[in-house]
């Protein structure tokens, strides 16, 4: 079974509108972290937002917020007031909890291509 | 404050050759992880280095090896290159005790002909 599932290969959104990118995850660990990254055509993975499994409040970073529903194992990214520069691939990733220093392996989904329309 | 840097940017190699990719972590970071991203896919974890030792490894053959230096910079070596090794290789750095920090470099695009 896939650990990270992104069911939307591509999404379109009108400029200045909000958009939600879906992500569901599968883990038996109690301690884990969820990440969203943006990857423009240049290739660099840009960190957007992080949610820890024990965080009680949804994470927010500027126009990005993470809708974390632990019981449903979903971690959707919400981008408010979309801009043309938001057009890119978006990846959801998970770090599962392990003790010690070797606990930073990220498992990625297949990504969602977001296109912002003027 | 320099972010994660990688070199070279692009590389073309012939099947059977060997390649070395380099990564310098973000200032203050002491762990380095390497990922392979094939075209149209999400990145896949190769391995992670901390305190100059390989700590975790993904499902990659022994042809993929690495090294971490005392200044925390790292190398990824791939021997006996195959056409399927063509991909974007990404380096990510982090700080022990701060698992929410995983910053990526711009990547090295490797083409094997």
Coordinates of N, CA and C in Angstrom, one line a residue:
Chain A
X1 N 0.9 -1.2 0.0 CA 0.0 0.0 0.0 C 0.9 1.2 0.0
X2 N 0.4 2.2 -0.7 CA 1.2 3.5 -0.8 C 1.1 4.2 0.6
X3 N 2.2 4.8 1.0 CA 2.2 5.5 2.2 C 1.6 6.9 2.1
X4 N 1.9 7.5 0.9 CA 1.4 8.9 0.6 C 0.6 8.8 -0.7
X5 N -0.6 9.2 -0.6 CA -1.5 9.2 -1.8 C -1.9 10.6 -2.2
X6 N -1.6 11.0 -3.4 CA -2.1 12.3 -3.9 C -3.0 11.9 -5.1
X7 N -4.3 12.1 -5.0 CA -5.2 11.6 -6.0 C -5.4 12.5 -7.2
X8 N -4.9 13.7 -7.1 CA -5.1 14.7 -8.1 C -3.8 14.9 -8.9
X9 N -3.7 14.3 -10.1 CA -2.5 14.5 -10.9 C -2.4 16.0 -11.3
X10 N -3.5 16.6 -11.6 CA -3.4 18.0 -12.0 C -4.6 18.8 -11.5
X11 N -4.4 20.1 -11.2 CA -5.5 21.0 -10.8 C -5.3 22.3 -11.4
X12 N -6.5 22.9 -11.7 CA -6.5 24.3 -12.2 C -7.2 25.2 -11.2
X13 N -6.7 26.4 -11.1 CA -7.3 27.4 -10.2 C -7.2 28.8 -10.8
X14 N -8.3 29.5 -10.6 CA -8.3 30.9 -11.1 C -7.4 31.8 -10.1
X15 N -6.7 32.7 -10.7 CA -5.9 33.6 -9.9 C -6.7 34.3 -8.9
X16 N -6.2 34.4 -7.7 CA -6.8 35.0 -6.5 C -7.8 34.1 -5.8
X17 N -8.1 33.0 -6.4 CA -9.0 32.0 -5.7 C -8.2 31.1 -4.8
X18 N -8.9 30.4 -3.9 CA -8.2 29.4 -3.0 C -8.3 28.0 -3.7
X19 N -7.3 27.2 -3.3 CA -7.3 25.8 -3.9 C -6.9 24.9 -2.8
X20 N -7.4 23.6 -2.8 CA -7.0 22.6 -1.9 C -6.4 21.4 -2.6
X21 N -5.2 21.1 -2.2 CA -4.5 19.9 -2.8 C -4.6 18.8 -1.7
X22 N -5.1 17.6 -2.2 CA -5.4 16.5 -1.3 C -4.1 15.6 -1.0
X23 N -4.1 15.1 0.2 CA -3.0 14.2 0.6 C -3.6 13.3 1.7
X24 N -3.5 12.0 1.4 CA -3.8 11.0 2.5 C -2.5 10.2 2.8
X25 N -2.4 9.7 4.0 CA -1.2 9.0 4.4 C -1.6 7.7 5.1
X26 N -0.6 6.8 5.2 CA -0.8 5.6 5.9 C 0.5 5.3 6.7
X27 N 0.3 5.2 8.0 CA 1.3 4.9 8.9 C 0.8 4.2 10.2
X28 N 1.5 3.4 10.8 CA 1.1 2.8 12.1 C 1.9 3.5 13.3
X29 N 2.8 4.4 12.9 CA 3.5 5.1 13.9 C 2.7 6.2 14.6
X30 N 2.9 6.4 15.9 CA 2.2 7.5 16.6 C 2.8 8.8 16.4
X31 N 4.1 8.8 16.2 CA 4.9 10.0 16.0 C 5.3 10.1 14.5
X32 N 4.9 11.1 13.9 CA 5.2 11.3 12.5 C 5.1 12.8 12.1
X33 N 5.6 13.1 11.0 CA 5.5 14.5 10.5 C 5.1 14.5 9.0
X34 N 4.4 15.6 8.7 CA 3.9 15.7 7.3 C 4.4 17.0 6.7
X35 N 4.8 16.9 5.5 CA 5.4 18.1 4.8 C 4.7 18.3 3.5
X36 N 4.7 19.6 3.1 CA 4.4 19.9 1.7 C 5.6 20.7 1.1
X37 N 5.9 20.3 -0.1 CA 6.9 21.0 -0.9 C 6.4 21.4 -2.2
X38 N 6.9 22.5 -2.7 CA 6.6 23.0 -4.1 C 7.8 22.8 -4.9
X39 N 7.6 22.3 -6.1 CA 8.7 22.1 -7.1 C 8.4 22.8 -8.4
X40 N 9.0 24.0 -8.6 CA 8.8 24.6 -9.9 C 9.6 23.9 -11.0
X41 N 9.4 24.3 -12.2 CA 10.0 23.6 -13.3 C 11.6 23.6 -13.2
X42 N 12.1 24.5 -12.4 CA 13.6 24.5 -12.2 C 14.1 23.3 -11.5
X43 N 13.2 22.7 -10.7 CA 13.6 21.4 -10.1 C 13.8 21.5 -8.6
X44 N 14.0 22.6 -8.0 CA 14.3 22.7 -6.6 C 13.1 22.5 -5.8
X45 N 13.2 21.7 -4.7 CA 12.1 21.4 -3.8 C 12.1 22.5 -2.7
X46 N 11.0 23.2 -2.7 CA 10.8 24.4 -1.8 C 9.9 24.0 -0.7
X47 N 10.4 24.0 0.6 CA 9.6 23.7 1.8 C 8.5 24.7 1.9
X48 N 7.3 24.2 2.2 CA 6.2 25.1 2.4 C 5.6 25.1 3.8
X49 N 5.4 23.9 4.3 CA 4.7 23.8 5.6 C 4.9 22.4 6.2
X50 N 4.9 22.4 7.5 CA 5.1 21.1 8.3 C 4.0 21.0 9.4
X51 N 3.6 19.8 9.5 CA 2.6 19.4 10.6 C 3.1 18.2 11.3
X52 N 3.3 18.3 12.6 CA 3.6 17.2 13.5 C 2.4 16.5 13.9
X53 N 2.5 15.2 14.1 CA 1.3 14.4 14.5 C 0.7 14.7 15.8
X54 N 1.6 15.4 16.7 CA 1.1 15.7 18.0 C 0.6 17.2 18.0
X55 N 0.8 17.9 16.9 CA 0.4 19.3 16.9 C -1.1 19.4 16.9
X56 N -1.7 20.1 17.9 CA -3.1 20.2 18.0 C -3.8 21.2 17.0
X57 N -3.0 22.2 16.6 CA -3.5 23.2 15.7 C -3.0 22.9 14.3
X58 N -3.8 23.2 13.3 CA -3.4 23.1 11.9 C -2.2 24.2 11.7
X59 N -1.2 23.7 11.0 CA -0.1 24.6 10.6 C -0.5 25.6 9.6
X60 N 0.1 26.8 9.7 CA -0.2 27.9 8.8 C 1.2 28.6 8.5
X61 N 1.4 28.9 7.2 CA 2.6 29.7 6.9 C 2.2 30.7 5.8
X62 N 1.8 31.9 6.1 CA 1.4 32.9 5.1 C 0.2 32.4 4.4
X63 N 0.2 32.3 3.1 CA -0.9 31.9 2.3 C -1.2 30.4 2.3
X64 N -0.3 29.6 3.0 CA -0.4 28.2 3.0 C -1.0 27.7 4.4
X65 N -1.9 26.8 4.4 CA -2.4 26.2 5.6 C -2.5 24.7 5.3
X66 N -2.4 23.9 6.4 CA -2.5 22.5 6.3 C -3.7 22.1 7.1
X67 N -4.7 21.4 6.4 CA -5.9 20.9 7.0 C -5.6 19.5 7.4
X68 N -5.3 19.4 8.7 CA -4.8 18.1 9.3 C -6.0 17.4 9.9
X69 N -6.4 16.3 9.4 CA -7.5 15.5 10.0 C -6.9 14.1 10.3
X70 N -6.5 14.0 11.6 CA -5.7 12.8 12.0 C -6.5 11.5 11.9
X71 N -7.7 11.5 12.3 CA -8.6 10.3 12.3 C -8.8 9.8 10.8
X72 N -8.8 10.8 9.9 CA -9.0 10.4 8.5 C -7.7 10.2 7.8
X73 N -6.6 10.5 8.5 CA -5.2 10.4 7.9 C -5.1 11.2 6.7
X74 N -5.5 12.5 6.8 CA -5.4 13.3 5.6 C -4.7 14.6 6.1
X75 N -4.0 15.2 5.1 CA -3.2 16.4 5.4 C -3.2 17.3 4.1
X76 N -4.3 17.9 3.9 CA -4.5 18.7 2.7 C -3.9 20.0 2.8
X77 N -3.3 20.5 1.7 CA -2.7 21.8 1.6 C -3.7 22.8 1.0
X78 N -3.9 23.9 1.7 CA -4.8 24.9 1.2 C -3.9 26.2 0.9
X79 N -4.1 26.6 -0.4 CA -3.4 27.8 -0.8 C -4.5 28.9 -1.0
X80 N -4.3 30.0 -0.3 CA -5.3 31.0 -0.4 C -4.8 32.1 -1.4
X81 N -5.7 32.8 -2.0 CA -5.4 33.9 -2.9 C -4.3 33.5 -3.9
X82 N -4.5 32.5 -4.8 CA -3.5 31.9 -5.7 C -2.9 33.0 -6.5
X83 N -1.6 32.8 -6.8 CA -0.9 33.7 -7.7 C -0.3 32.9 -8.8
X84 N 0.0 33.6 -9.9 CA 0.6 33.0 -11.1 C 1.8 32.2 -10.8
X85 N 2.6 32.7 -9.8 CA 3.8 32.0 -9.4 C 3.6 30.8 -8.6
X86 N 2.4 30.5 -8.3 CA 2.1 29.2 -7.6 C 2.0 28.0 -8.5
X87 N 2.0 28.3 -9.8 CA 2.0 27.2 -10.8 C 3.3 26.4 -10.6
X88 N 3.1 25.1 -10.3 CA 4.2 24.2 -10.0 C 3.7 22.8 -9.6
X89 N 4.6 21.9 -9.4 CA 4.3 20.6 -8.8 C 4.3 20.7 -7.3
X90 N 3.3 20.1 -6.7 CA 3.3 20.1 -5.2 C 3.3 18.7 -4.7
X91 N 4.2 18.4 -3.7 CA 4.4 17.1 -3.2 C 4.1 17.1 -1.7
X92 N 3.4 16.1 -1.3 CA 3.1 15.8 0.1 C 4.1 14.7 0.5
X93 N 4.7 14.8 1.7 CA 5.7 13.9 2.2 C 5.5 13.6 3.6
X94 N 5.9 12.4 4.1 CA 5.8 12.0 5.5 C 7.1 11.5 6.0
X95 N 7.4 11.9 7.2 CA 8.5 11.3 8.0 C 7.9 10.5 9.1
X96 N 8.3 9.2 9.2 CA 7.7 8.4 10.2 C 8.7 8.4 11.4
X97 N 8.1 8.3 12.6 CA 8.9 8.4 13.8 C 9.8 7.2 14.1
X98 N 11.0 7.5 14.3 CA 12.0 6.5 14.8 C 12.9 7.2 15.8
X99 N 13.5 6.5 16.6 CA 14.4 7.1 17.6 C 15.8 7.3 17.0
X100 N 16.5 8.2 17.6 CA 17.9 8.5 17.1 C 18.0 9.4 15.9
X101 N 19.2 9.5 15.4 CA 19.4 10.4 14.3 C 18.9 10.0 13.0
X102 N 18.7 8.7 12.8 CA 18.2 8.2 11.5 C 16.7 8.3 11.3
X103 N 16.1 9.4 11.6 CA 14.7 9.4 11.5 C 14.2 10.5 10.6
X104 N 15.0 10.8 9.5 CA 14.6 11.9 8.7 C 14.3 11.5 7.2
X105 N 14.0 10.2 7.0 CA 13.6 9.7 5.7 C 12.3 10.2 5.4
X106 N 12.1 10.8 4.3 CA 10.8 11.3 3.8 C 10.3 10.4 2.7
X107 N 9.0 10.1 2.8 CA 8.3 9.3 1.7 C 7.4 10.3 1.0
X108 N 7.5 10.4 -0.3 CA 6.8 11.3 -1.0 C 5.6 10.7 -1.8
X109 N 4.6 11.5 -2.1 CA 3.6 11.1 -3.0 C 4.0 11.4 -4.4
X110 N 3.1 11.2 -5.4 CA 3.5 11.3 -6.8 C 3.3 12.8 -7.2
X111 N 2.7 13.6 -6.4 CA 2.6 15.0 -6.7 C 1.3 15.4 -7.4
X112 N 1.0 16.7 -7.3 CA -0.1 17.3 -8.0 C 0.4 18.5 -8.8
X113 N 0.1 18.6 -10.1 CA 0.5 19.7 -10.9 C -0.5 20.8 -10.8
X114 N -0.2 21.9 -10.2 CA -1.1 23.0 -10.1 C -0.9 24.1 -11.2
X115 N -1.9 24.5 -11.8 CA -1.8 25.5 -12.9 C -2.8 26.7 -12.4
X116 N -2.2 27.9 -12.3 CA -3.0 29.0 -12.0 C -3.3 29.8 -13.2
X117 N -4.6 30.0 -13.4 CA -5.1 30.7 -14.7 C -5.3 32.2 -14.4
X118 N -4.8 33.0 -15.3 CA -5.0 34.5 -15.1 C -6.5 34.9 -15.2
Chain B
X1 N 22.9 33.8 4.6 CA 22.9 32.4 5.0 C 22.7 31.5 3.8
X2 N 23.7 30.8 3.4 CA 23.6 30.0 2.2 C 22.7 28.8 2.5
X3 N 21.9 28.5 1.5 CA 21.0 27.3 1.7 C 21.8 26.0 1.3
X4 N 21.1 25.0 0.9 CA 21.7 23.8 0.5 C 22.3 24.0 -1.0
X5 N 23.5 23.6 -1.2 CA 24.1 23.8 -2.5 C 24.5 22.4 -3.0
X6 N 24.4 22.2 -4.4 CA 24.7 21.0 -5.0 C 25.6 21.2 -6.3
X7 N 26.5 20.3 -6.5 CA 27.2 20.5 -7.8 C 27.5 19.1 -8.3
X8 N 27.6 18.9 -9.7 CA 27.3 20.0 -10.6 C 25.8 20.1 -10.8
X9 N 25.4 21.1 -11.7 CA 24.0 21.3 -12.0 C 23.5 20.2 -12.9
X10 N 24.3 20.0 -14.0 CA 23.9 19.0 -15.0 C 25.1 18.1 -15.2
X11 N 24.9 16.9 -15.6 CA 25.9 15.9 -15.9 C 25.5 14.9 -16.9
X12 N 26.3 14.6 -17.9 CA 26.0 13.6 -18.9 C 27.1 12.5 -18.8
X13 N 26.7 11.3 -18.6 CA 27.6 10.2 -18.5 C 27.2 9.0 -19.4
X14 N 28.1 8.2 -19.6 CA 27.9 7.0 -20.5 C 27.6 5.8 -19.6
X15 N 26.7 4.9 -20.1 CA 26.4 3.7 -19.4 C 27.7 3.0 -19.0
X16 N 27.8 2.5 -17.7 CA 29.0 1.8 -17.2 C 30.0 2.7 -16.5
X17 N 29.8 4.0 -16.7 CA 30.8 4.9 -16.0 C 30.4 5.1 -14.5
X18 N 31.2 5.9 -13.8 CA 30.9 6.2 -12.4 C 30.8 7.7 -12.3
X19 N 30.0 8.1 -11.3 CA 29.7 9.5 -11.2 C 29.7 9.9 -9.7
X20 N 30.2 11.1 -9.4 CA 30.2 11.6 -8.0 C 29.4 13.0 -8.0
X21 N 28.4 13.0 -7.1 CA 27.7 14.3 -6.9 C 28.0 14.8 -5.6
X22 N 27.9 16.1 -5.4 CA 28.3 16.8 -4.2 C 27.2 17.6 -3.6
X23 N 27.2 17.8 -2.3 CA 26.2 18.5 -1.6 C 26.8 19.2 -0.3
X24 N 26.5 20.5 -0.2 CA 26.9 21.2 1.0 C 25.6 21.6 1.8
X25 N 25.4 21.2 3.0 CA 24.2 21.4 3.7 C 24.0 22.9 4.1
X26 N 22.8 23.2 4.5 CA 22.5 24.5 5.0 C 23.3 24.8 6.3
X27 N 23.7 26.0 6.5 CA 24.4 26.4 7.7 C 23.7 25.9 8.9
X28 N 24.4 25.2 9.8 CA 23.7 24.8 11.1 C 23.2 23.4 11.0
X29 N 23.1 22.8 9.8 CA 22.6 21.5 9.6 C 23.7 20.5 9.7
X30 N 23.4 19.3 10.2 CA 24.4 18.3 10.3 C 24.0 16.9 9.7
X31 N 22.8 16.8 9.2 CA 22.5 15.5 8.5 C 22.2 15.8 7.0
X32 N 22.5 14.9 6.2 CA 22.3 15.0 4.8 C 21.7 13.7 4.3
X33 N 20.6 13.9 3.5 CA 19.9 12.8 2.8 C 20.0 13.0 1.3
X34 N 20.0 11.9 0.6 CA 20.0 11.9 -0.9 C 18.7 11.3 -1.4
X35 N 18.2 11.9 -2.4 CA 17.0 11.4 -3.1 C 17.2 11.3 -4.6
X36 N 16.5 10.4 -5.2 CA 16.5 10.2 -6.6 C 15.1 10.5 -7.1
X37 N 14.9 11.4 -8.1 CA 13.6 11.7 -8.6 C 13.6 11.5 -10.1
X38 N 13.0 10.4 -10.5 CA 12.8 10.1 -11.9 C 11.8 11.0 -12.5
X39 N 11.8 11.2 -13.8 CA 10.9 12.1 -14.5 C 9.4 11.7 -14.2
X40 N 8.6 12.7 -13.7 CA 7.2 12.5 -13.4 C 6.9 11.8 -12.2
X41 N 7.9 11.6 -11.3 CA 7.7 10.8 -10.1 C 8.1 11.7 -8.9
X42 N 7.7 11.3 -7.7 CA 8.1 11.9 -6.5 C 9.5 11.4 -6.1
X43 N 10.3 12.2 -5.3 CA 11.6 11.8 -4.9 C 11.6 10.5 -4.1
X44 N 12.6 9.7 -4.3 CA 12.8 8.4 -3.6 C 14.0 8.5 -2.7
X45 N 13.9 8.1 -1.5 CA 15.0 8.2 -0.5 C 16.1 7.2 -0.9
X46 N 17.3 7.7 -1.0 CA 18.5 6.8 -1.2 C 19.1 6.4 0.1
X47 N 19.7 7.4 0.8 CA 20.2 7.2 2.1 C 20.5 8.5 2.8
X48 N 20.8 8.4 4.1 CA 21.0 9.5 5.0 C 22.3 9.4 5.7
X49 N 23.0 10.5 5.9 CA 24.3 10.5 6.6 C 24.2 11.4 7.8
X50 N 24.8 10.9 8.9 CA 24.9 11.7 10.1 C 26.2 11.3 10.8
X51 N 26.9 12.2 11.3 CA 28.2 11.9 12.0 C 29.1 11.0 11.1
X52 N 29.1 11.3 9.8 CA 30.0 10.7 8.8 C 29.6 9.2 8.6
X53 N 28.5 8.8 9.0 CA 28.1 7.4 8.8 C 26.7 7.3 8.2
X54 N 26.5 6.3 7.4 CA 25.2 6.0 6.7 C 24.3 5.5 7.8
X55 N 23.2 6.2 8.0 CA 22.3 5.8 9.1 C 21.0 5.1 8.7
X56 N 20.6 5.5 7.5 CA 19.4 4.8 6.9 C 19.6 4.7 5.4
X57 N 19.0 3.6 4.9 CA 19.1 3.4 3.5 C 17.8 3.0 2.9
X58 N 17.5 3.5 1.7 CA 16.3 3.1 1.0 C 16.6 1.9 0.2
X59 N 15.6 1.6 -0.7 CA 15.7 0.4 -1.5 C 16.6 0.7 -2.8
X60 N 17.8 0.9 -2.6 CA 18.8 1.1 -3.7 C 19.9 0.2 -3.6
X61 N 20.5 -0.3 -4.8 CA 21.5 -1.3 -4.8 C 22.9 -0.7 -4.3
X62 N 23.8 -1.6 -4.0 CA 25.1 -1.1 -3.5 C 25.9 -0.3 -4.5
X63 N 25.4 -0.2 -5.7 CA 26.1 0.7 -6.7 C 26.0 2.1 -6.2
X64 N 25.1 2.4 -5.4 CA 24.9 3.7 -4.8 C 25.6 3.8 -3.4
X65 N 26.6 4.6 -3.3 CA 27.3 4.8 -2.0 C 27.5 6.2 -1.7
X66 N 27.9 6.5 -0.5 CA 28.0 7.9 -0.2 C 29.1 8.1 0.9
X67 N 29.3 9.4 1.2 CA 30.3 9.8 2.2 C 29.8 11.1 2.8
X68 N 30.1 11.3 4.1 CA 29.9 12.6 4.7 C 31.3 13.0 5.3
X69 N 31.6 14.2 5.1 CA 32.9 14.8 5.6 C 32.7 15.5 7.0
X70 N 33.8 15.7 7.7 CA 33.6 16.4 9.0 C 32.9 17.7 9.0
X71 N 33.0 18.4 7.8 CA 32.3 19.7 7.7 C 30.8 19.5 7.3
X72 N 30.3 18.3 7.3 CA 29.0 17.9 7.1 C 28.6 17.8 5.6
X73 N 29.5 18.2 4.7 CA 29.2 18.1 3.3 C 29.2 16.6 2.9
X74 N 28.6 16.3 1.8 CA 28.4 14.9 1.4 C 28.6 14.6 -0.1
X75 N 28.9 13.4 -0.4 CA 29.0 13.0 -1.8 C 28.1 11.8 -2.0
X76 N 27.6 11.7 -3.2 CA 26.8 10.5 -3.6 C 27.6 9.9 -4.8
X77 N 28.0 8.7 -4.7 CA 28.7 8.0 -5.8 C 27.8 6.9 -6.4
X78 N 27.8 6.9 -7.7 CA 27.0 5.8 -8.4 C 28.0 5.1 -9.4
X79 N 28.1 3.8 -9.2 CA 29.0 3.0 -10.0 C 28.2 2.3 -11.1
X80 N 28.9 1.9 -12.2 CA 28.3 1.1 -13.2 C 27.0 1.6 -13.7
X81 N 27.0 2.9 -14.1 CA 25.7 3.6 -14.4 C 24.9 2.8 -15.4
X82 N 23.6 2.9 -15.2 CA 22.6 2.3 -16.1 C 21.7 3.4 -16.6
X83 N 21.1 3.1 -17.8 CA 20.2 4.1 -18.3 C 19.2 4.6 -17.3
X84 N 18.7 3.7 -16.5 CA 17.6 4.0 -15.5 C 18.1 4.8 -14.4
X85 N 19.4 5.1 -14.3 CA 19.9 6.0 -13.3 C 19.7 7.5 -13.7
X86 N 19.3 7.7 -14.9 CA 19.0 9.1 -15.3 C 17.9 9.7 -14.5
X87 N 18.1 10.8 -13.8 CA 17.2 11.3 -12.9 C 17.7 12.6 -12.3
X88 N 16.9 13.3 -11.6 CA 17.3 14.5 -10.8 C 17.7 13.9 -9.4
X89 N 18.9 14.2 -9.0 CA 19.3 13.8 -7.6 C 19.3 15.0 -6.7
X90 N 18.5 14.8 -5.6 CA 18.3 15.9 -4.7 C 19.0 15.6 -3.4
X91 N 19.6 16.6 -2.8 CA 20.2 16.5 -1.5 C 19.3 17.3 -0.5
X92 N 19.1 16.8 0.7 CA 18.3 17.5 1.7 C 19.2 17.5 3.0
X93 N 19.1 18.6 3.6 CA 19.9 18.7 4.9 C 18.9 19.0 6.0
X94 N 19.3 18.6 7.2 CA 18.5 18.8 8.4 C 19.4 18.9 9.6
X95 N 18.7 19.2 10.7 CA 19.4 19.3 12.0 C 18.9 18.3 13.0
X96 N 19.8 17.5 13.6 CA 19.3 16.5 14.5 C 18.6 17.2 15.7
X97 N 17.4 16.7 16.1 CA 16.6 17.3 17.1 C 15.6 18.3 16.5
X98 N 15.6 18.5 15.2 CA 14.7 19.3 14.5 C 14.2 18.6 13.2
X99 N 13.4 17.6 13.4 CA 13.0 16.8 12.3 C 12.0 17.5 11.4
X100 N 11.5 18.6 11.8 CA 10.6 19.4 10.9 C 11.4 20.2 9.9
X101 N 12.7 20.2 10.0 CA 13.5 21.0 9.1 C 14.2 20.1 8.1
X102 N 13.7 20.1 6.8 CA 14.3 19.3 5.8 C 14.3 20.2 4.5
X103 N 15.5 20.8 4.3 CA 15.6 21.7 3.2 C 16.4 21.1 2.0
X104 N 15.9 21.3 0.8 CA 16.5 20.6 -0.3 C 17.3 21.6 -1.1
X105 N 18.3 21.0 -1.8 CA 19.1 21.8 -2.7 C 18.5 21.8 -4.1
X106 N 19.1 22.5 -5.1 CA 18.5 22.6 -6.4 C 18.6 21.4 -7.2
X107 N 19.4 20.4 -6.8 CA 19.5 19.1 -7.5 C 20.6 19.1 -8.6
X108 N 20.9 17.9 -8.9 CA 21.8 17.6 -10.1 C 21.1 16.7 -11.0
X109 N 21.0 17.2 -12.3 CA 20.3 16.4 -13.3 C 21.3 15.5 -14.0
X110 N 21.2 14.2 -13.8 CA 22.1 13.2 -14.4 C 21.4 12.6 -15.6
X111 N 22.1 12.6 -16.7 CA 21.6 11.9 -17.9 C 22.7 10.8 -18.3
X112 N 22.2 9.6 -18.4 CA 23.0 8.5 -18.7 C 22.7 8.0 -20.2
X113 N 23.7 8.1 -21.0 CA 23.4 7.7 -22.4 C 24.1 6.4 -22.8

